[in-house]
PDB file of C-alpha atoms in Angstrom:
ATOM      1  CA  MET A 151     -15.206 -14.328  38.885  1.00 34.00           C
ATOM      2  CA  LYS A 152     -12.527 -11.655  38.599  1.00 35.00           C
ATOM      3  CA  PHE A 153     -13.129  -8.184  37.221  1.00 35.00           C
ATOM      4  CA  ARG A 154     -10.793  -5.691  35.622  1.00 41.00           C
ATOM      5  CA  SER A 155     -11.024  -2.265  37.199  1.00 44.00           C
ATOM      6  CA  VAL A 156      -9.906   0.993  35.627  1.00 44.00           C
ATOM      7  CA  PHE A 157      -6.540   0.633  37.361  1.00 41.00           C
ATOM      8  CA  ASP A 158      -5.715  -2.871  38.604  1.00 41.00           C
ATOM      9  CA  ILE A 159      -4.110  -5.574  36.480  1.00 36.00           C
ATOM     10  CA  ILE A 160      -5.833  -8.945  36.745  1.00 36.00           C
ATOM     11  CA  GLY A 161      -3.449 -11.641  35.533  1.00 35.00           C
ATOM     12  CA  PRO A 162      -0.246 -11.276  33.505  1.00 35.00           C
ATOM     13  CA  VAL A 163      -1.755 -10.203  30.165  1.00 46.00           C
ATOM     14  CA  MET A 164      -0.866  -6.666  29.117  1.00 50.00           C
ATOM     15  CA  ILE A 165       0.822  -4.844  26.281  1.00 54.00           C
ATOM     16  CA  GLY A 166       4.510  -4.231  27.146  1.00 51.00           C
ATOM     17  CA  PRO A 167       7.267  -3.435  27.372  1.00 51.00           C
ATOM     18  CA  SER A 168       6.980  -1.989  30.888  1.00 56.00           C
ATOM     19  CA  SER A 169       4.244  -2.431  33.464  1.00 57.00           C
ATOM     20  CA  SER A 170       4.978   0.999  34.950  1.00 56.00           C
ATOM     21  CA  HIS A 171       5.500   2.893  31.709  1.00 63.00           C
ATOM     22  CA  THR A 172       2.855   1.142  29.619  1.00 83.00           C
ATOM     23  CA  ALA A 173       0.156  -0.571  31.694  1.00 85.00           C
ATOM     24  CA  GLY A 174       0.196   2.059  34.433  1.00 87.00           C
ATOM     25  CA  ALA A 175       0.159   4.827  31.840  1.00 91.00           C
ATOM     26  CA  ALA A 176      -2.806   3.228  30.067  1.00 91.00           C
ATOM     27  CA  ARG A 177      -4.699   3.225  33.352  1.00 89.00           C
ATOM     28  CA  ILE A 178      -4.042   6.940  33.810  1.00 92.00           C
ATOM     29  CA  GLY A 179      -5.402   7.647  30.338  1.00 93.00           C
ATOM     30  CA  ARG A 180      -8.418   5.397  30.840  1.00 90.00           C
ATOM     31  CA  ALA A 181      -9.223   7.025  34.178  1.00 89.00           C
ATOM     32  CA  ALA A 182      -9.255  10.402  32.415  1.00 92.00           C
ATOM     33  CA  ARG A 183     -11.560   8.980  29.735  1.00 91.00           C
ATOM     34  CA  HIS A 184     -14.013   7.537  32.264  1.00 86.00           C
ATOM     35  CA  LEU A 185     -14.107  10.684  34.358  1.00 88.00           C
ATOM     36  CA  PHE A 186     -14.570  12.855  31.258  1.00 90.00           C
ATOM     37  CA  GLY A 187     -17.304  10.514  30.093  1.00 87.00           C
ATOM     38  CA  ARG A 188     -16.549  10.516  26.363  1.00 92.00           C
ATOM     39  CA  GLU A 189     -13.731  10.559  23.843  1.00 96.00           C
ATOM     40  CA  PRO A 190     -12.013  13.955  23.933  1.00 97.00           C
ATOM     41  CA  LYS A 191     -11.308  16.132  20.908  1.00 98.00           C
ATOM     42  CA  TYR A 192      -7.876  17.157  22.162  1.00 98.00           C
ATOM     43  CA  ALA A 193      -5.282  15.831  24.592  1.00 98.00           C
ATOM     44  CA  HIS A 194      -2.255  17.622  26.013  1.00 98.00           C
ATOM     45  CA  ILE A 195      -0.028  15.173  27.890  1.00 96.00           C
ATOM     46  CA  HIS A 196       2.672  16.583  30.184  1.00 96.00           C
ATOM     47  CA  LEU A 197       5.248  13.960  31.173  1.00 95.00           C
ATOM     48  CA  TYR A 198       7.638  14.210  34.115  1.00 94.00           C
ATOM     49  CA  GLY A 199      10.656  12.305  35.394  1.00 89.00           C
ATOM     50  CA  SER A 200      11.206   8.874  33.895  1.00 87.00           C
ATOM     51  CA  PHE A 201       8.046   9.209  31.801  1.00 89.00           C
ATOM     52  CA  ALA A 202       9.506  12.266  30.051  1.00 85.00           C
ATOM     53  CA  LYS A 203      12.838  10.607  29.334  1.00 88.00           C
ATOM     54  CA  THR A 204      11.681   7.257  27.981  1.00 84.00           C
ATOM     55  CA  TYR A 205       8.058   7.652  26.896  1.00 84.00           C
ATOM     56  CA  LYS A 206       8.605   6.846  23.221  1.00 83.00           C
ATOM     57  CA  GLY A 207      10.769   3.791  23.705  1.00 83.00           C
ATOM     58  CA  HIS A 208       8.626   2.365  26.498  1.00 83.00           C
ATOM     59  CA  GLY A 209       5.291   3.062  24.850  1.00 89.00           C
ATOM     60  CA  THR A 210       3.985   5.539  27.405  1.00 93.00           C
ATOM     61  CA  ASP A 211       2.652   7.752  24.628  1.00 94.00           C
ATOM     62  CA  VAL A 212       0.591   5.045  22.908  1.00 95.00           C
ATOM     63  CA  ALA A 213      -0.518   3.702  26.302  1.00 94.00           C
ATOM     64  CA  ILE A 214      -1.992   6.980  27.548  1.00 96.00           C
ATOM     65  CA  ILE A 215      -3.752   7.611  24.248  1.00 97.00           C
ATOM     66  CA  GLY A 216      -4.974   4.011  24.229  1.00 96.00           C
ATOM     67  CA  GLY A 217      -6.476   4.677  27.635  1.00 94.00           C
ATOM     68  CA  LEU A 218      -8.195   7.791  26.297  1.00 96.00           C
ATOM     69  CA  LEU A 219      -9.688   5.565  23.596  1.00 97.00           C
ATOM     70  CA  ASP A 220     -10.992   3.311  26.413  1.00 93.00           C
ATOM     71  CA  TYR A 221      -8.679   0.410  25.565  1.00 93.00           C
ATOM     72  CA  GLU A 222      -7.862  -2.116  28.294  1.00 88.00           C
ATOM     73  CA  THR A 223      -4.196  -2.709  29.148  1.00 85.00           C
ATOM     74  CA  TYR A 224      -4.184  -6.012  27.235  1.00 86.00           C
ATOM     75  CA  ASP A 225      -5.749  -4.545  24.065  1.00 91.00           C
ATOM     76  CA  GLU A 226      -3.386  -5.012  21.116  1.00 91.00           C
ATOM     77  CA  ARG A 227      -4.808  -1.857  19.516  1.00 95.00           C
ATOM     78  CA  ILE A 228      -2.757   0.184  21.997  1.00 94.00           C
ATOM     79  CA  SER A 229       0.239  -0.100  19.660  1.00 92.00           C
ATOM     80  CA  THR A 230      -1.616   1.872  16.962  1.00 95.00           C
ATOM     81  CA  SER A 231      -3.609   4.154  19.292  1.00 97.00           C
ATOM     82  CA  LEU A 232      -1.903   7.359  18.127  1.00 96.00           C
ATOM     83  CA  GLU A 233      -2.857   6.727  14.521  1.00 97.00           C
ATOM     84  CA  THR A 234      -6.411   5.744  15.513  1.00 97.00           C
ATOM     85  CA  ALA A 235      -6.926   8.798  17.693  1.00 98.00           C
ATOM     86  CA  ARG A 236      -5.596  11.195  15.076  1.00 97.00           C
ATOM     87  CA  ALA A 237      -7.694   9.545  12.376  1.00 97.00           C
ATOM     88  CA  SER A 238     -10.783  10.232  14.496  1.00 97.00           C
ATOM     89  CA  GLY A 239      -9.806  13.901  14.774  1.00 97.00           C
ATOM     90  CA  MET A 240      -8.185  14.007  18.213  1.00 98.00           C
ATOM     91  CA  LYS A 241      -5.498  16.695  18.469  1.00 98.00           C
ATOM     92  CA  ILE A 242      -2.595  15.331  20.536  1.00 97.00           C
ATOM     93  CA  ARG A 243       0.456  17.045  22.002  1.00 97.00           C
ATOM     94  CA  PHE A 244       3.131  15.613  24.291  1.00 96.00           C
ATOM     95  CA  HIS A 245       5.222  17.874  26.528  1.00 95.00           C
ATOM     96  CA  GLU A 246       8.474  16.733  28.135  1.00 92.00           C
ATOM     97  CA  GLU A 247       8.699  18.589  31.442  1.00 92.00           C
ATOM     98  CA  ASP A 248      11.829  19.252  33.512  1.00 88.00           C
ATOM     99  CA  ALA A 249      10.057  20.134  36.754  1.00 86.00           C
ATOM    100  CA  HIS A 250      10.657  17.857  39.737  1.00 83.00           C
ATOM    101  CA  THR A 251       7.699  15.799  40.958  1.00 85.00           C
ATOM    102  CA  ASP A 252       7.202  13.619  44.025  1.00 82.00           C
ATOM    103  CA  HIS A 253       6.998  10.502  41.871  1.00 83.00           C
ATOM    104  CA  PRO A 254       9.229   9.713  38.851  1.00 82.00           C
ATOM    105  CA  ASN A 255       6.404   8.328  36.686  1.00 90.00           C
ATOM    106  CA  THR A 256       4.025  11.274  36.618  1.00 94.00           C
ATOM    107  CA  ALA A 257       1.686  12.480  33.882  1.00 96.00           C
ATOM    108  CA  ARG A 258      -0.583  15.513  33.769  1.00 97.00           C
ATOM    109  CA  VAL A 259      -3.400  14.883  31.312  1.00 97.00           C
ATOM    110  CA  LYS A 260      -5.468  17.759  29.926  1.00 98.00           C
ATOM    111  CA  ILE A 261      -8.354  16.707  27.699  1.00 97.00           C
ATOM    112  CA  GLY A 262     -11.486  18.346  26.403  1.00 97.00           C
ATOM    113  CA  ASP A 263     -13.889  19.242  23.638  1.00 96.00           C
ATOM    114  CA  GLU A 264     -16.322  22.038  22.821  1.00 96.00           C
ATOM    115  CA  ASP A 265     -18.497  21.077  25.807  1.00 94.00           C
ATOM    116  CA  GLY A 266     -15.909  20.885  28.576  1.00 93.00           C
ATOM    117  CA  GLU A 267     -12.456  19.938  29.733  1.00 94.00           C
ATOM    118  CA  LEU A 268     -10.745  17.907  32.408  1.00 94.00           C
ATOM    119  CA  GLU A 269      -7.278  17.917  33.927  1.00 96.00           C
ATOM    120  CA  LEU A 270      -5.820  15.233  36.137  1.00 94.00           C
ATOM    121  CA  VAL A 271      -2.464  14.132  37.482  1.00 95.00           C
ATOM    122  CA  GLY A 272      -1.697  10.433  37.640  1.00 93.00           C
ATOM    123  CA  ILE A 273       1.276   8.428  38.817  1.00 93.00           C
ATOM    124  CA  SER A 274       2.264   4.910  37.802  1.00 88.00           C
ATOM    125  CA  ILE A 275       3.286   3.147  41.005  1.00 83.00           C
ATOM    126  CA  GLY A 276       4.590  -0.134  39.601  1.00 78.00           C
ATOM    127  CA  GLY A 277       3.129  -3.496  38.718  1.00 73.00           C
ATOM    128  CA  GLY A 278       0.802  -1.880  36.220  1.00 74.00           C
ATOM    129  CA  LYS A 279      -1.023   0.092  38.902  1.00 81.00           C
ATOM    130  CA  ALA A 280      -1.753   3.809  38.937  1.00 85.00           C
ATOM    131  CA  GLU A 281      -3.114   6.439  41.276  1.00 88.00           C
ATOM    132  CA  ILE A 282      -4.867   9.705  40.508  1.00 91.00           C
ATOM    133  CA  THR A 283      -3.524  12.431  42.783  1.00 92.00           C
ATOM    134  CA  GLU A 284      -5.194  15.547  41.374  1.00 93.00           C
ATOM    135  CA  LEU A 285      -8.398  16.276  39.468  1.00 92.00           C
ATOM    136  CA  ASN A 286      -9.243  19.747  38.124  1.00 91.00           C
ATOM    137  CA  GLY A 287      -7.105  21.365  40.805  1.00 88.00           C
ATOM    138  CA  PHE A 288      -8.385  19.214  43.671  1.00 90.00           C
ATOM    139  CA  GLU A 289      -5.937  17.003  45.531  1.00 88.00           C
ATOM    140  CA  LEU A 290      -7.146  13.448  46.036  1.00 87.00           C
ATOM    141  CA  ARG A 291      -6.013   9.848  46.368  1.00 86.00           C
ATOM    142  CA  LEU A 292      -7.817   7.475  44.046  1.00 84.00           C
ATOM    143  CA  SER A 293      -6.347   4.022  43.505  1.00 73.00           C
ATOM    144  CA  GLY A 294      -9.264   2.182  41.954  1.00 63.00           C
ATOM    145  CA  SER A 295      -9.268  -0.625  44.508  1.00 63.00           C
ATOM    146  CA  HIS A 296     -13.030  -0.149  44.826  1.00 76.00           C
ATOM    147  CA  PRO A 297     -15.781   1.455  42.748  1.00 85.00           C
ATOM    148  CA  ALA A 298     -15.852   5.189  43.370  1.00 89.00           C
ATOM    149  CA  ILE A 299     -18.132   8.185  42.934  1.00 92.00           C
ATOM    150  CA  LEU A 300     -16.699  11.669  42.438  1.00 93.00           C
ATOM    151  CA  LEU A 301     -18.974  14.591  43.225  1.00 94.00           C
ATOM    152  CA  ILE A 302     -18.230  18.237  42.488  1.00 92.00           C
ATOM    153  CA  HIS A 303     -20.332  20.330  44.842  1.00 93.00           C
ATOM    154  CA  ASN A 304     -20.704  23.775  46.335  1.00 92.00           C
ATOM    155  CA  ASP A 305     -18.913  24.106  49.665  1.00 93.00           C
ATOM    156  CA  ARG A 306     -22.098  24.479  51.717  1.00 92.00           C
ATOM    157  CA  TYR A 307     -23.474  22.796  54.806  1.00 92.00           C
ATOM    158  CA  GLY A 308     -25.696  19.906  53.900  1.00 94.00           C
ATOM    159  CA  ALA A 309     -23.874  18.906  50.702  1.00 94.00           C
ATOM    160  CA  ILE A 310     -22.257  15.823  52.228  1.00 95.00           C
ATOM    161  CA  ALA A 311     -25.455  14.842  54.018  1.00 96.00           C
ATOM    162  CA  SER A 312     -27.502  15.126  50.827  1.00 95.00           C
ATOM    163  CA  ALA A 313     -25.124  12.768  48.983  1.00 96.00           C
ATOM    164  CA  THR A 314     -24.819  10.195  51.749  1.00 96.00           C
ATOM    165  CA  ALA A 315     -28.602  10.186  52.214  1.00 96.00           C
ATOM    166  CA  VAL A 316     -29.020   9.063  48.597  1.00 96.00           C
ATOM    167  CA  LEU A 317     -26.508   6.264  49.118  1.00 96.00           C
ATOM    168  CA  ALA A 318     -28.122   5.174  52.393  1.00 96.00           C
ATOM    169  CA  LYS A 319     -31.567   5.087  50.788  1.00 96.00           C
ATOM    170  CA  ASN A 320     -30.206   2.763  48.112  1.00 96.00           C
ATOM    171  CA  GLU A 321     -28.328   0.628  50.665  1.00 95.00           C
ATOM    172  CA  ILE A 322     -24.900   1.558  49.303  1.00 95.00           C
ATOM    173  CA  ASN A 323     -22.138   1.123  51.881  1.00 96.00           C
ATOM    174  CA  ILE A 324     -19.271   3.635  51.976  1.00 95.00           C
ATOM    175  CA  GLY A 325     -15.811   2.158  52.342  1.00 92.00           C
ATOM    176  CA  ARG A 326     -13.773   5.374  52.268  1.00 90.00           C
ATOM    177  CA  MET A 327     -14.549   9.023  51.777  1.00 93.00           C
ATOM    178  CA  GLU A 328     -12.549  12.217  51.441  1.00 92.00           C
ATOM    179  CA  VAL A 329     -13.501  15.820  50.808  1.00 93.00           C
ATOM    180  CA  SER A 330     -11.308  18.643  49.525  1.00 90.00           C
ATOM    181  CA  ARG A 331     -11.992  22.220  48.523  1.00 88.00           C
ATOM    182  CA  LYS A 332     -10.141  24.990  46.746  1.00 83.00           C
ATOM    183  CA  ALA A 333     -11.236  27.654  49.230  1.00 86.00           C
ATOM    184  CA  GLN A 334     -13.926  28.143  51.838  1.00 90.00           C
ATOM    185  CA  GLY A 335     -17.335  28.603  50.251  1.00 87.00           C
ATOM    186  CA  GLU A 336     -16.161  27.693  46.733  1.00 88.00           C
ATOM    187  CA  GLN A 337     -16.131  24.429  44.775  1.00 89.00           C
ATOM    188  CA  ALA A 338     -15.383  21.214  46.618  1.00 93.00           C
ATOM    189  CA  LEU A 339     -14.833  17.572  45.672  1.00 94.00           C
ATOM    190  CA  MET A 340     -16.185  14.466  47.380  1.00 94.00           C
ATOM    191  CA  VAL A 341     -14.543  11.134  46.592  1.00 93.00           C
ATOM    192  CA  ILE A 342     -16.578   8.194  47.880  1.00 94.00           C
ATOM    193  CA  GLU A 343     -15.370   4.607  47.519  1.00 91.00           C
ATOM    194  CA  VAL A 344     -18.196   2.096  47.827  1.00 93.00           C
ATOM    195  CA  ASP A 345     -18.632  -1.664  47.999  1.00 91.00           C
ATOM    196  CA  GLN A 346     -20.488  -2.146  44.713  1.00 90.00           C
ATOM    197  CA  ASN A 347     -20.870  -0.608  41.286  1.00 87.00           C
ATOM    198  CA  ILE A 348     -23.366   2.226  41.119  1.00 90.00           C
ATOM    199  CA  ASP A 349     -26.335   2.170  38.745  1.00 91.00           C
ATOM    200  CA  ASP A 350     -26.934   5.203  36.560  1.00 90.00           C
ATOM    201  CA  SER A 351     -30.289   5.722  38.280  1.00 94.00           C
ATOM    202  CA  ILE A 352     -28.449   6.390  41.559  1.00 95.00           C
ATOM    203  CA  LEU A 353     -26.052   8.774  39.788  1.00 93.00           C
ATOM    204  CA  ASN A 354     -29.096  10.656  38.500  1.00 94.00           C
ATOM    205  CA  GLU A 355     -30.382  10.947  42.068  1.00 95.00           C
ATOM    206  CA  LEU A 356     -27.014  12.264  43.202  1.00 95.00           C
ATOM    207  CA  GLU A 357     -27.045  14.873  40.443  1.00 93.00           C
ATOM    208  CA  ARG A 358     -30.352  16.176  41.837  1.00 94.00           C
ATOM    209  CA  ALA A 359     -29.111  16.264  45.441  1.00 94.00           C
ATOM    210  CA  ASP A 360     -28.655  19.620  47.170  1.00 93.00           C
ATOM    211  CA  HIS A 361     -25.480  21.524  46.213  1.00 93.00           C
ATOM    212  CA  ILE A 362     -24.165  18.762  43.872  1.00 94.00           C
ATOM    213  CA  THR A 363     -23.124  20.190  40.497  1.00 91.00           C
ATOM    214  CA  GLN A 364     -21.358  17.292  38.746  1.00 89.00           C
ATOM    215  CA  VAL A 365     -21.170  13.512  39.163  1.00 92.00           C
ATOM    216  CA  ALA A 366     -18.713  10.952  37.771  1.00 89.00           C
ATOM    217  CA  LYS A 367     -17.933   7.346  38.609  1.00 85.00           C
ATOM    218  CA  ILE A 368     -15.258   4.716  38.244  1.00 81.00           C
ATOM    219  CA  SER A 369     -16.564   1.164  38.134  1.00 72.00           C
ATOM    220  CA  ASP A 370     -14.954  -2.024  39.337  1.00 62.00           C
TER     221      ASP A 370
END
């Protein structure tokens, strides 16, 4: 049995016209939605390079908003996602940026509501695939090839050990892990790719682990 992840296309079915500008963009928006954990009240989308020049004609705008509404890439509702989002009260703004970026299909997505906000940078790398390269100021590399856990934590000794101990106790194998921090002793981010989807009960354990302040996941 094949599964659709947040990022990877399974099979040829997707809403066009461009895999990079539409399917990849939808994956960026859906990653933001999953990491935020709910539908946002506002969305500011900053588009760079080719995204900025062709986003209306290629459907990048409706794709990103469709992702924020948690639509899959093949969901026909993507074509009317702007109207749907605005009807539900979401405030949306698109910004065409001139700044040079490392990748031509780059979007910076800022979403939030009265309880919080999230900012990420995603790139569409072709074939309907996307990568997240920045989350709330932290640099990372998240492709969605495997289920992943993202942990915001205090930059203290023992934080990594407390998280991996929870995973070991629950027999969760780690496939890849990276840690970044804004400055010594401040907030840090753990990205842990694992071999299976994580139950909410394990996420609750991670939230109670030493020095962990926030937990999010991306499922396969």
